[in-house]
Amino acid sequence: MDVQLRVEDETVARLNDGRLIPVADGETRLIAQSDGATLATAKIVVRETGGPFDWTFRNHVQAVLAKNGCNS
């Protein structure tokens, strides 16, 4: 079964290599289809895209260090 994913409103979110990327605040749906028939939908809510990004060592830097084996 070949399943295609699409976003109903790409001004809110878009798909890029199988990843869902937020674009702007709003609501849309992620739709899974096969042979033209809808298999499933999921509501997507995107919020606070205009606010400043709050970097933290614990959530952002440590993860990169651990992924590269530098966590000891």
GROMACS .gro file of C-alpha atoms in nm:
model
   72
    1MET     CA    1   0.000   0.000   0.000
    2ASP     CA    2   0.147   0.335  -0.107
    3VAL     CA    3   0.047   0.610   0.137
    4GLN     CA    4   0.084   0.979   0.055
    5LEU     CA    5   0.085   1.252   0.319
    6ARG     CA    6  -0.025   1.607   0.253
    7VAL     CA    7  -0.104   1.918   0.453
    8GLU     CA    8  -0.438   2.082   0.388
    9ASP     CA    9  -0.313   2.442   0.435
   10GLU     CA   10   0.056   2.487   0.353
   11THR     CA   11   0.053   2.847   0.477
   12VAL     CA   12   0.038   2.700   0.832
   13ALA     CA   13   0.267   2.396   0.796
   14ARG     CA   14   0.439   2.205   0.516
   15LEU     CA   15   0.598   1.866   0.461
   16ASN     CA   16   0.969   1.847   0.379
   17ASP     CA   17   1.122   1.500   0.332
   18GLY     CA   18   0.858   1.345   0.557
   19ARG     CA   19   0.898   1.606   0.831
   20LEU     CA   20   0.629   1.852   0.930
   21ILE     CA   21   0.765   2.208   0.933
   22PRO     CA   22   0.568   2.491   1.103
   23VAL     CA   23   0.529   2.801   0.885
   24ALA     CA   24   0.285   3.037   1.063
   25ASP     CA   25   0.035   3.038   1.350
   26GLY     CA   26  -0.292   2.865   1.270
   27GLU     CA   27  -0.468   2.531   1.233
   28THR     CA   28  -0.469   2.279   0.950
   29ARG     CA   29  -0.489   1.903   0.897
   30LEU     CA   30  -0.239   1.636   0.801
   31ILE     CA   31  -0.405   1.392   0.561
   32ALA     CA   32  -0.293   1.037   0.479
   33GLN     CA   33  -0.428   0.899   0.151
   34SER     CA   34  -0.392   0.583  -0.053
   35ASP     CA   35  -0.537   0.535  -0.400
   36GLY     CA   36  -0.738   0.858  -0.358
   37ALA     CA   37  -0.909   0.738  -0.040
   38THR     CA   38  -0.846   0.918   0.289
   39LEU     CA   39  -0.707   0.679   0.549
   40ALA     CA   40  -0.657   0.918   0.840
   41THR     CA   41  -0.642   1.284   0.935
   42ALA     CA   42  -0.473   1.466   1.223
   43LYS     CA   43  -0.538   1.818   1.344
   44ILE     CA   44  -0.227   2.040   1.348
   45VAL     CA   45  -0.209   2.353   1.564
   46VAL     CA   46   0.088   2.589   1.520
   47ARG     CA   47   0.139   2.860   1.784
   48GLU     CA   48   0.389   3.127   1.882
   49THR     CA   49   0.592   3.127   1.560
   50GLY     CA   50   0.652   3.502   1.587
   51GLY     CA   51   0.803   3.497   1.934
   52PRO     CA   52   1.173   3.481   2.019
   53PHE     CA   53   1.330   3.137   2.037
   54ASP     CA   54   1.453   3.049   2.386
   55TRP     CA   55   1.771   2.839   2.362
   56THR     CA   56   1.866   2.627   2.662
   57PHE     CA   57   2.181   2.427   2.721
   58ARG     CA   58   1.982   2.129   2.851
   59ASN     CA   59   1.734   2.105   2.563
   60HIS     CA   60   1.946   2.210   2.267
   61VAL     CA   61   2.320   2.186   2.331
   62GLN     CA   62   2.332   1.870   2.542
   63ALA     CA   63   2.137   1.676   2.281
   64VAL     CA   64   2.393   1.763   2.012
   65LEU     CA   65   2.685   1.670   2.238
   66ALA     CA   66   2.525   1.338   2.334
   67LYS     CA   67   2.446   1.251   1.972
   68ASN     CA   68   2.814   1.297   1.885
   69GLY     CA   69   2.939   1.089   2.182
   70CYS     CA   70   3.058   1.386   2.391
   71ASN     CA   71   2.833   1.336   2.692
   72SER     CA   72   3.076   1.196   2.947
   0.00000   0.00000   0.00000
